[in-house]
Amino acid sequence: MFEIRTRPGRVLLQIAATILVIPYLFPLVVMVRGAFAGEGLENFAAVLQVPGFGRFFVNSMVIAAVVIALVYAVTMMAAFGFAKLHIRFREVWFWLLLACLTLPEVVLLAPLFATATRLGLYDTYWAVVLPLAALQVPFAVLLTRNFVKSLPDELFEAARLDGANSYRGFIHLVLPLTRPIAAAVIIFTLVAAWNNYLFPLVFLQSAELQTITLVPQFFVGQFSNDQTKILASAVITAIPEVIAYLSLQRLFERGLSAGAIK
């Protein structure tokens, strides 16, 4: 990562970054303005009054939390193995894992549906949690492996000299030192799990298991299409993600700038 020390250079960099961000902010501004159009705050009140809205919100929280826990655990162990352990054909396994990034969700729907039905997981949280976690692991490992690889080997050698095995090195060295990249993994996984629409729509049939991303369906019908309330539901859905990012922003930026992307 380059560093600009002069004040004029920093000002120019800030201006350039602001100009690059504007196209991404435009859809958000349009969404918020549309949510307040028409009846204003009544649009948000209508969304909150959707039958079962609280239950949908809790379902999304449960699914996102379990997905994050699974992705974090698997990613950290895989990244440690690919970066620091001497595993036979390590690079082959790593590139096979990255090949999974080429698989879109739509292509996997039919085999996932057949598997979930046969295993008795259909219409349960696990029918959504397991595919979501599996799809997030390859990208998370790609980010985390570079970060773990940048950790000094001398730390692990010193731990071995003190009698620590790989497990203790992982617990006492990798996990504490990878908190910045862990924040990035959590944010990316939260966004993917919280915003997912396809898997809950296909694998969750019971009304009490539906997620918050399906709330806009209540305002779309054969003879109605209330866009203001749809946009209001989108704004409400985005609030937890914004709060999570603001809470982990510093660690998130440190994780990406300290070796996650090279």
PDB file of C-alpha atoms in Angstrom:
ATOM      1  CA  MET A   1       0.000   0.000   0.000  1.00  0.00           C
ATOM      2  CA  PHE A   2       1.347   3.430  -0.947  1.00  0.00           C
ATOM      3  CA  GLU A   3       1.409   6.322   1.494  1.00  0.00           C
ATOM      4  CA  ILE A   4       1.032  10.006   0.696  1.00  0.00           C
ATOM      5  CA  ARG A   5       2.779  12.255   3.185  1.00  0.00           C
ATOM      6  CA  THR A   6       2.192  15.739   1.717  1.00  0.00           C
ATOM      7  CA  ARG A   7      -0.997  17.629   2.548  1.00  0.00           C
ATOM      8  CA  PRO A   8      -1.808  18.577  -1.099  1.00  0.00           C
ATOM      9  CA  GLY A   9      -1.395  14.956  -2.108  1.00  0.00           C
ATOM     10  CA  ARG A  10      -3.818  13.831   0.603  1.00  0.00           C
ATOM     11  CA  VAL A  11      -6.341  16.470  -0.457  1.00  0.00           C
ATOM     12  CA  LEU A  12      -6.156  15.319  -4.082  1.00  0.00           C
ATOM     13  CA  LEU A  13      -6.480  11.693  -3.015  1.00  0.00           C
ATOM     14  CA  GLN A  14      -9.544  12.530  -0.894  1.00  0.00           C
ATOM     15  CA  ILE A  15     -11.143  14.402  -3.803  1.00  0.00           C
ATOM     16  CA  ALA A  16     -10.472  11.503  -6.181  1.00  0.00           C
ATOM     17  CA  ALA A  17     -11.864   8.987  -3.680  1.00  0.00           C
ATOM     18  CA  THR A  18     -14.980  11.118  -3.172  1.00  0.00           C
ATOM     19  CA  ILE A  19     -15.589  11.328  -6.927  1.00  0.00           C
ATOM     20  CA  LEU A  20     -15.241   7.558  -7.234  1.00  0.00           C
ATOM     21  CA  VAL A  21     -17.717   6.988  -4.383  1.00  0.00           C
ATOM     22  CA  ILE A  22     -20.468   9.260  -5.798  1.00  0.00           C
ATOM     23  CA  PRO A  23     -21.797   6.697  -8.350  1.00  0.00           C
ATOM     24  CA  TYR A  24     -22.220   4.174  -5.507  1.00  0.00           C
ATOM     25  CA  LEU A  25     -24.000   6.695  -3.286  1.00  0.00           C
ATOM     26  CA  PHE A  26     -26.500   7.719  -5.978  1.00  0.00           C
ATOM     27  CA  PRO A  27     -28.645   4.524  -5.736  1.00  0.00           C
ATOM     28  CA  LEU A  28     -28.697   4.834  -1.936  1.00  0.00           C
ATOM     29  CA  VAL A  29     -29.880   8.443  -2.136  1.00  0.00           C
ATOM     30  CA  VAL A  30     -32.585   7.465  -4.615  1.00  0.00           C
ATOM     31  CA  MET A  31     -33.681   4.592  -2.350  1.00  0.00           C
ATOM     32  CA  VAL A  32     -33.952   6.794   0.744  1.00  0.00           C
ATOM     33  CA  ARG A  33     -35.770   9.576  -1.119  1.00  0.00           C
ATOM     34  CA  GLY A  34     -38.196   7.058  -2.609  1.00  0.00           C
ATOM     35  CA  ALA A  35     -38.831   5.556   0.824  1.00  0.00           C
ATOM     36  CA  PHE A  36     -39.955   8.966   2.140  1.00  0.00           C
ATOM     37  CA  ALA A  37     -42.008   9.794  -0.952  1.00  0.00           C
ATOM     38  CA  GLY A  38     -45.787   9.795  -0.828  1.00  0.00           C
ATOM     39  CA  GLU A  39     -46.875   9.136   2.759  1.00  0.00           C
ATOM     40  CA  GLY A  40     -43.431   9.747   4.277  1.00  0.00           C
ATOM     41  CA  LEU A  41     -42.941   8.059   7.628  1.00  0.00           C
ATOM     42  CA  GLU A  42     -46.190   6.170   7.126  1.00  0.00           C
ATOM     43  CA  ASN A  43     -44.346   4.002   4.611  1.00  0.00           C
ATOM     44  CA  PHE A  44     -42.020   2.785   7.360  1.00  0.00           C
ATOM     45  CA  ALA A  45     -44.923   2.310   9.744  1.00  0.00           C
ATOM     46  CA  ALA A  46     -46.670   0.141   7.154  1.00  0.00           C
ATOM     47  CA  VAL A  47     -43.560  -2.009   6.805  1.00  0.00           C
ATOM     48  CA  LEU A  48     -43.243  -2.452  10.565  1.00  0.00           C
ATOM     49  CA  GLN A  49     -46.905  -3.456  10.728  1.00  0.00           C
ATOM     50  CA  VAL A  50     -46.482  -6.330   8.280  1.00  0.00           C
ATOM     51  CA  PRO A  51     -47.762  -9.508   9.986  1.00  0.00           C
ATOM     52  CA  GLY A  52     -44.804 -11.386  11.397  1.00  0.00           C
ATOM     53  CA  PHE A  53     -42.238  -8.638  10.666  1.00  0.00           C
ATOM     54  CA  GLY A  54     -40.541  -9.139  14.034  1.00  0.00           C
ATOM     55  CA  ARG A  55     -40.309 -12.871  13.424  1.00  0.00           C
ATOM     56  CA  PHE A  56     -38.819 -12.286   9.954  1.00  0.00           C
ATOM     57  CA  PHE A  57     -36.203 -10.002  11.501  1.00  0.00           C
ATOM     58  CA  VAL A  58     -35.277 -12.601  14.120  1.00  0.00           C
ATOM     59  CA  ASN A  59     -35.043 -15.318  11.457  1.00  0.00           C
ATOM     60  CA  SER A  60     -32.621 -13.201   9.446  1.00  0.00           C
ATOM     61  CA  MET A  61     -30.539 -12.543  12.562  1.00  0.00           C
ATOM     62  CA  VAL A  62     -30.372 -16.249  13.424  1.00  0.00           C
ATOM     63  CA  ILE A  63     -29.412 -17.274   9.888  1.00  0.00           C
ATOM     64  CA  ALA A  64     -26.806 -14.509   9.565  1.00  0.00           C
ATOM     65  CA  ALA A  65     -25.278 -15.281  12.984  1.00  0.00           C
ATOM     66  CA  VAL A  66     -24.937 -19.008  12.296  1.00  0.00           C
ATOM     67  CA  VAL A  67     -23.526 -18.385   8.810  1.00  0.00           C
ATOM     68  CA  ILE A  68     -20.976 -15.926  10.202  1.00  0.00           C
ATOM     69  CA  ALA A  69     -19.918 -18.385  12.925  1.00  0.00           C
ATOM     70  CA  LEU A  70     -19.478 -21.241  10.444  1.00  0.00           C
ATOM     71  CA  VAL A  71     -17.633 -19.121   7.877  1.00  0.00           C
ATOM     72  CA  TYR A  72     -15.354 -17.628  10.522  1.00  0.00           C
ATOM     73  CA  ALA A  73     -14.410 -20.996  12.018  1.00  0.00           C
ATOM     74  CA  VAL A  74     -13.836 -22.748   8.697  1.00  0.00           C
ATOM     75  CA  THR A  75     -12.067 -19.780   7.113  1.00  0.00           C
ATOM     76  CA  MET A  76      -9.570 -19.247   9.911  1.00  0.00           C
ATOM     77  CA  MET A  77      -8.606 -22.913  10.074  1.00  0.00           C
ATOM     78  CA  ALA A  78      -8.336 -23.210   6.289  1.00  0.00           C
ATOM     79  CA  ALA A  79      -6.338 -19.993   5.958  1.00  0.00           C
ATOM     80  CA  PHE A  80      -3.922 -21.126   8.672  1.00  0.00           C
ATOM     81  CA  GLY A  81      -3.461 -24.474   6.974  1.00  0.00           C
ATOM     82  CA  PHE A  82      -2.958 -23.001   3.495  1.00  0.00           C
ATOM     83  CA  ALA A  83      -0.600 -20.272   4.740  1.00  0.00           C
ATOM     84  CA  LYS A  84       1.553 -21.809   7.487  1.00  0.00           C
ATOM     85  CA  LEU A  85       1.218 -25.595   7.583  1.00  0.00           C
ATOM     86  CA  HIS A  86       3.153 -27.957   5.343  1.00  0.00           C
ATOM     87  CA  ILE A  87       0.365 -29.858   3.629  1.00  0.00           C
ATOM     88  CA  ARG A  88       0.917 -32.094   0.643  1.00  0.00           C
ATOM     89  CA  PHE A  89      -0.527 -30.592  -2.558  1.00  0.00           C
ATOM     90  CA  ARG A  90      -1.456 -27.493  -0.586  1.00  0.00           C
ATOM     91  CA  GLU A  91      -1.624 -25.221  -3.614  1.00  0.00           C
ATOM     92  CA  VAL A  92      -3.721 -27.736  -5.549  1.00  0.00           C
ATOM     93  CA  TRP A  93      -6.330 -27.850  -2.789  1.00  0.00           C
ATOM     94  CA  PHE A  94      -6.276 -24.078  -2.537  1.00  0.00           C
ATOM     95  CA  TRP A  95      -6.961 -23.553  -6.231  1.00  0.00           C
ATOM     96  CA  LEU A  96      -9.662 -26.209  -6.191  1.00  0.00           C
ATOM     97  CA  LEU A  97     -11.308 -24.251  -3.405  1.00  0.00           C
ATOM     98  CA  LEU A  98     -11.056 -21.034  -5.409  1.00  0.00           C
ATOM     99  CA  ALA A  99     -12.691 -22.799  -8.350  1.00  0.00           C
ATOM    100  CA  CYS A 100     -15.871 -22.817  -6.278  1.00  0.00           C
ATOM    101  CA  LEU A 101     -16.045 -19.041  -6.775  1.00  0.00           C
ATOM    102  CA  THR A 102     -17.177 -19.711 -10.346  1.00  0.00           C
ATOM    103  CA  LEU A 103     -20.347 -21.499  -9.194  1.00  0.00           C
ATOM    104  CA  PRO A 104     -23.397 -19.186  -9.135  1.00  0.00           C
ATOM    105  CA  GLU A 105     -26.299 -19.804  -6.797  1.00  0.00           C
ATOM    106  CA  VAL A 106     -28.791 -20.453  -9.600  1.00  0.00           C
ATOM    107  CA  VAL A 107     -26.775 -23.370 -10.986  1.00  0.00           C
ATOM    108  CA  LEU A 108     -26.709 -25.011  -7.540  1.00  0.00           C
ATOM    109  CA  LEU A 109     -30.425 -24.692  -6.783  1.00  0.00           C
ATOM    110  CA  ALA A 110     -31.528 -28.039  -8.233  1.00  0.00           C
ATOM    111  CA  PRO A 111     -28.854 -30.225  -6.556  1.00  0.00           C
ATOM    112  CA  LEU A 112     -29.173 -28.287  -3.288  1.00  0.00           C
ATOM    113  CA  PHE A 113     -32.942 -28.721  -3.302  1.00  0.00           C
ATOM    114  CA  ALA A 114     -32.623 -32.463  -3.924  1.00  0.00           C
ATOM    115  CA  THR A 115     -29.985 -32.798  -1.193  1.00  0.00           C
ATOM    116  CA  ALA A 116     -31.950 -30.770   1.360  1.00  0.00           C
ATOM    117  CA  THR A 117     -35.099 -32.794   0.664  1.00  0.00           C
ATOM    118  CA  ARG A 118     -33.323 -36.141   0.962  1.00  0.00           C
ATOM    119  CA  LEU A 119     -31.577 -35.175   4.205  1.00  0.00           C
ATOM    120  CA  GLY A 120     -34.763 -33.810   5.730  1.00  0.00           C
ATOM    121  CA  LEU A 121     -33.406 -30.269   5.923  1.00  0.00           C
ATOM    122  CA  TYR A 122     -36.017 -28.655   3.684  1.00  0.00           C
ATOM    123  CA  ASP A 123     -37.988 -25.902   5.413  1.00  0.00           C
ATOM    124  CA  THR A 124     -35.381 -25.561   8.172  1.00  0.00           C
ATOM    125  CA  TYR A 125     -32.725 -22.965   8.911  1.00  0.00           C
ATOM    126  CA  TRP A 126     -29.995 -25.407   7.869  1.00  0.00           C
ATOM    127  CA  ALA A 127     -31.291 -25.576   4.296  1.00  0.00           C
ATOM    128  CA  VAL A 128     -30.312 -21.903   3.977  1.00  0.00           C
ATOM    129  CA  VAL A 129     -27.394 -21.704   6.407  1.00  0.00           C
ATOM    130  CA  LEU A 130     -25.215 -24.491   4.977  1.00  0.00           C
ATOM    131  CA  PRO A 131     -25.307 -23.407   1.295  1.00  0.00           C
ATOM    132  CA  LEU A 132     -24.766 -19.760   2.234  1.00  0.00           C
ATOM    133  CA  ALA A 133     -21.779 -20.612   4.421  1.00  0.00           C
ATOM    134  CA  ALA A 134     -20.283 -22.902   1.763  1.00  0.00           C
ATOM    135  CA  LEU A 135     -20.551 -20.189  -0.892  1.00  0.00           C
ATOM    136  CA  GLN A 136     -18.845 -17.589   1.316  1.00  0.00           C
ATOM    137  CA  VAL A 137     -15.892 -19.723   2.433  1.00  0.00           C
ATOM    138  CA  PRO A 138     -13.800 -19.613  -0.795  1.00  0.00           C
ATOM    139  CA  PHE A 139     -13.683 -15.809  -1.003  1.00  0.00           C
ATOM    140  CA  ALA A 140     -13.145 -15.494   2.744  1.00  0.00           C
ATOM    141  CA  VAL A 141     -10.225 -17.954   2.586  1.00  0.00           C
ATOM    142  CA  LEU A 142      -8.736 -16.010  -0.327  1.00  0.00           C
ATOM    143  CA  LEU A 143      -8.735 -12.841   1.775  1.00  0.00           C
ATOM    144  CA  THR A 144      -7.604 -14.412   5.027  1.00  0.00           C
ATOM    145  CA  ARG A 145      -4.862 -16.613   3.608  1.00  0.00           C
ATOM    146  CA  ASN A 146      -2.890 -13.597   2.372  1.00  0.00           C
ATOM    147  CA  PHE A 147      -3.259 -11.928   5.747  1.00  0.00           C
ATOM    148  CA  VAL A 148      -2.117 -15.008   7.685  1.00  0.00           C
ATOM    149  CA  LYS A 149       0.720 -15.515   5.220  1.00  0.00           C
ATOM    150  CA  SER A 150       2.001 -12.020   6.045  1.00  0.00           C
ATOM    151  CA  LEU A 151       2.396 -12.917   9.738  1.00  0.00           C
ATOM    152  CA  PRO A 152       6.086 -13.442  10.625  1.00  0.00           C
ATOM    153  CA  ASP A 153       7.163 -17.071  10.624  1.00  0.00           C
ATOM    154  CA  GLU A 154       9.411 -16.274  13.586  1.00  0.00           C
ATOM    155  CA  LEU A 155       6.320 -16.025  15.815  1.00  0.00           C
ATOM    156  CA  PHE A 156       5.304 -19.586  15.035  1.00  0.00           C
ATOM    157  CA  GLU A 157       8.877 -20.854  15.324  1.00  0.00           C
ATOM    158  CA  ALA A 158       9.201 -19.250  18.760  1.00  0.00           C
ATOM    159  CA  ALA A 159       5.902 -20.836  19.787  1.00  0.00           C
ATOM    160  CA  ARG A 160       7.150 -24.264  18.688  1.00  0.00           C
ATOM    161  CA  LEU A 161      10.353 -23.774  20.685  1.00  0.00           C
ATOM    162  CA  ASP A 162       8.206 -23.041  23.739  1.00  0.00           C
ATOM    163  CA  GLY A 163       6.413 -26.343  23.234  1.00  0.00           C
ATOM    164  CA  ALA A 164       3.262 -25.068  21.509  1.00  0.00           C
ATOM    165  CA  ASN A 165       1.771 -27.317  18.855  1.00  0.00           C
ATOM    166  CA  SER A 166      -0.135 -26.177  15.767  1.00  0.00           C
ATOM    167  CA  TYR A 167      -3.426 -26.062  17.657  1.00  0.00           C
ATOM    168  CA  ARG A 168      -2.083 -23.767  20.370  1.00  0.00           C
ATOM    169  CA  GLY A 169      -0.334 -21.631  17.759  1.00  0.00           C
ATOM    170  CA  PHE A 170      -3.644 -21.254  15.977  1.00  0.00           C
ATOM    171  CA  ILE A 171      -5.531 -20.319  19.160  1.00  0.00           C
ATOM    172  CA  HIS A 172      -2.959 -17.995  20.722  1.00  0.00           C
ATOM    173  CA  LEU A 173      -1.346 -16.456  17.621  1.00  0.00           C
ATOM    174  CA  VAL A 174      -3.575 -16.659  14.562  1.00  0.00           C
ATOM    175  CA  LEU A 175      -6.923 -15.776  16.132  1.00  0.00           C
ATOM    176  CA  PRO A 176      -5.729 -12.683  18.080  1.00  0.00           C
ATOM    177  CA  LEU A 177      -3.581 -11.360  15.230  1.00  0.00           C
ATOM    178  CA  THR A 178      -6.230 -11.792  12.547  1.00  0.00           C
ATOM    179  CA  ARG A 179      -8.941  -9.667  14.161  1.00  0.00           C
ATOM    180  CA  PRO A 180      -8.726  -6.990  11.427  1.00  0.00           C
ATOM    181  CA  ILE A 181      -9.265  -9.445   8.579  1.00  0.00           C
ATOM    182  CA  ALA A 182     -11.852 -11.266  10.692  1.00  0.00           C
ATOM    183  CA  ALA A 183     -13.841  -8.017  10.782  1.00  0.00           C
ATOM    184  CA  ALA A 184     -13.719  -7.875   6.982  1.00  0.00           C
ATOM    185  CA  VAL A 185     -14.867 -11.494   6.736  1.00  0.00           C
ATOM    186  CA  ILE A 186     -17.725 -10.810   9.157  1.00  0.00           C
ATOM    187  CA  ILE A 187     -18.891  -7.768   7.181  1.00  0.00           C
ATOM    188  CA  PHE A 188     -18.788  -9.541   3.813  1.00  0.00           C
ATOM    189  CA  THR A 189     -20.530 -12.601   5.224  1.00  0.00           C
ATOM    190  CA  LEU A 190     -23.180 -10.534   6.983  1.00  0.00           C
ATOM    191  CA  VAL A 191     -24.020  -8.672   3.787  1.00  0.00           C
ATOM    192  CA  ALA A 192     -24.280 -11.907   1.802  1.00  0.00           C
ATOM    193  CA  ALA A 193     -26.356 -13.750   4.414  1.00  0.00           C
ATOM    194  CA  TRP A 194     -28.604 -10.853   5.385  1.00  0.00           C
ATOM    195  CA  ASN A 195     -29.410  -9.798   1.807  1.00  0.00           C
ATOM    196  CA  ASN A 196     -29.865 -13.265   0.362  1.00  0.00           C
ATOM    197  CA  TYR A 197     -33.264 -13.592  -1.271  1.00  0.00           C
ATOM    198  CA  LEU A 198     -33.070 -16.714  -3.411  1.00  0.00           C
ATOM    199  CA  PHE A 199     -32.306 -19.398  -0.811  1.00  0.00           C
ATOM    200  CA  PRO A 200     -34.994 -18.366   1.722  1.00  0.00           C
ATOM    201  CA  LEU A 201     -37.522 -18.106  -1.100  1.00  0.00           C
ATOM    202  CA  VAL A 202     -36.770 -21.639  -2.339  1.00  0.00           C
ATOM    203  CA  PHE A 203     -35.914 -23.558   0.835  1.00  0.00           C
ATOM    204  CA  LEU A 204     -38.190 -21.961   3.448  1.00  0.00           C
ATOM    205  CA  GLN A 205     -41.864 -22.737   2.975  1.00  0.00           C
ATOM    206  CA  SER A 206     -43.303 -22.028   6.429  1.00  0.00           C
ATOM    207  CA  ALA A 207     -44.367 -18.440   7.062  1.00  0.00           C
ATOM    208  CA  GLU A 208     -42.732 -18.448  10.516  1.00  0.00           C
ATOM    209  CA  LEU A 209     -39.321 -19.177   8.947  1.00  0.00           C
ATOM    210  CA  GLN A 210     -39.330 -16.431   6.313  1.00  0.00           C
ATOM    211  CA  THR A 211     -36.603 -13.779   6.375  1.00  0.00           C
ATOM    212  CA  ILE A 212     -36.741 -10.009   6.196  1.00  0.00           C
ATOM    213  CA  THR A 213     -35.702  -9.953   2.531  1.00  0.00           C
ATOM    214  CA  LEU A 214     -39.121 -11.383   1.621  1.00  0.00           C
ATOM    215  CA  VAL A 215     -41.045  -8.495   3.237  1.00  0.00           C
ATOM    216  CA  PRO A 216     -41.345  -6.506  -0.048  1.00  0.00           C
ATOM    217  CA  GLN A 217     -43.558  -9.307  -1.385  1.00  0.00           C
ATOM    218  CA  PHE A 218     -46.347  -8.020   0.876  1.00  0.00           C
ATOM    219  CA  PHE A 219     -46.517  -4.832  -1.195  1.00  0.00           C
ATOM    220  CA  VAL A 220     -46.458  -6.463  -4.625  1.00  0.00           C
ATOM    221  CA  GLY A 221     -49.555  -8.151  -5.985  1.00  0.00           C
ATOM    222  CA  GLN A 222     -51.527  -8.704  -9.129  1.00  0.00           C
ATOM    223  CA  PHE A 223     -53.190  -5.301  -8.892  1.00  0.00           C
ATOM    224  CA  SER A 224     -50.797  -3.407  -6.634  1.00  0.00           C
ATOM    225  CA  ASN A 225     -47.152  -2.404  -6.636  1.00  0.00           C
ATOM    226  CA  ASP A 226     -46.357   0.107  -3.897  1.00  0.00           C
ATOM    227  CA  GLN A 227     -42.785   1.120  -4.669  1.00  0.00           C
ATOM    228  CA  THR A 228     -42.514   3.580  -1.771  1.00  0.00           C
ATOM    229  CA  LYS A 229     -43.166   0.857   0.807  1.00  0.00           C
ATOM    230  CA  ILE A 230     -40.841  -1.524  -1.031  1.00  0.00           C
ATOM    231  CA  LEU A 231     -38.072   1.077  -0.787  1.00  0.00           C
ATOM    232  CA  ALA A 232     -38.946   1.691   2.872  1.00  0.00           C
ATOM    233  CA  SER A 233     -38.550  -2.025   3.587  1.00  0.00           C
ATOM    234  CA  ALA A 234     -35.179  -1.941   1.790  1.00  0.00           C
ATOM    235  CA  VAL A 235     -34.021   0.945   3.995  1.00  0.00           C
ATOM    236  CA  ILE A 236     -35.101  -0.865   7.170  1.00  0.00           C
ATOM    237  CA  THR A 237     -33.376  -4.038   5.980  1.00  0.00           C
ATOM    238  CA  ALA A 238     -30.116  -2.157   5.392  1.00  0.00           C
ATOM    239  CA  ILE A 239     -29.948  -0.580   8.858  1.00  0.00           C
ATOM    240  CA  PRO A 240     -28.328  -3.581  10.678  1.00  0.00           C
ATOM    241  CA  GLU A 241     -25.658  -3.831   7.975  1.00  0.00           C
ATOM    242  CA  VAL A 242     -24.837  -0.126   8.246  1.00  0.00           C
ATOM    243  CA  ILE A 243     -24.585  -0.383  12.037  1.00  0.00           C
ATOM    244  CA  ALA A 244     -22.336  -3.457  11.791  1.00  0.00           C
ATOM    245  CA  TYR A 245     -20.031  -1.749   9.291  1.00  0.00           C
ATOM    246  CA  LEU A 246     -19.756   1.439  11.353  1.00  0.00           C
ATOM    247  CA  SER A 247     -18.965  -0.641  14.453  1.00  0.00           C
ATOM    248  CA  LEU A 248     -16.208  -2.608  12.690  1.00  0.00           C
ATOM    249  CA  GLN A 249     -15.082   0.065  10.235  1.00  0.00           C
ATOM    250  CA  ARG A 250     -11.619   0.595  11.691  1.00  0.00           C
ATOM    251  CA  LEU A 251     -10.799  -3.113  11.868  1.00  0.00           C
ATOM    252  CA  PHE A 252     -12.360  -3.645   8.437  1.00  0.00           C
ATOM    253  CA  GLU A 253     -10.107  -1.031   6.808  1.00  0.00           C
ATOM    254  CA  ARG A 254      -7.033  -2.310   8.652  1.00  0.00           C
ATOM    255  CA  GLY A 255      -7.745  -5.842   7.513  1.00  0.00           C
ATOM    256  CA  LEU A 256      -7.991  -4.927   3.855  1.00  0.00           C
ATOM    257  CA  SER A 257      -4.989  -2.607   3.909  1.00  0.00           C
ATOM    258  CA  ALA A 258      -2.647  -4.831   5.943  1.00  0.00           C
ATOM    259  CA  GLY A 259      -2.302  -7.647   3.449  1.00  0.00           C
ATOM    260  CA  ALA A 260      -5.744  -8.965   2.596  1.00  0.00           C
ATOM    261  CA  ILE A 261      -5.538  -7.678  -0.987  1.00  0.00           C
ATOM    262  CA  LYS A 262      -2.121  -7.881  -2.615  1.00  0.00           C
TER     263      LYS A 262
END
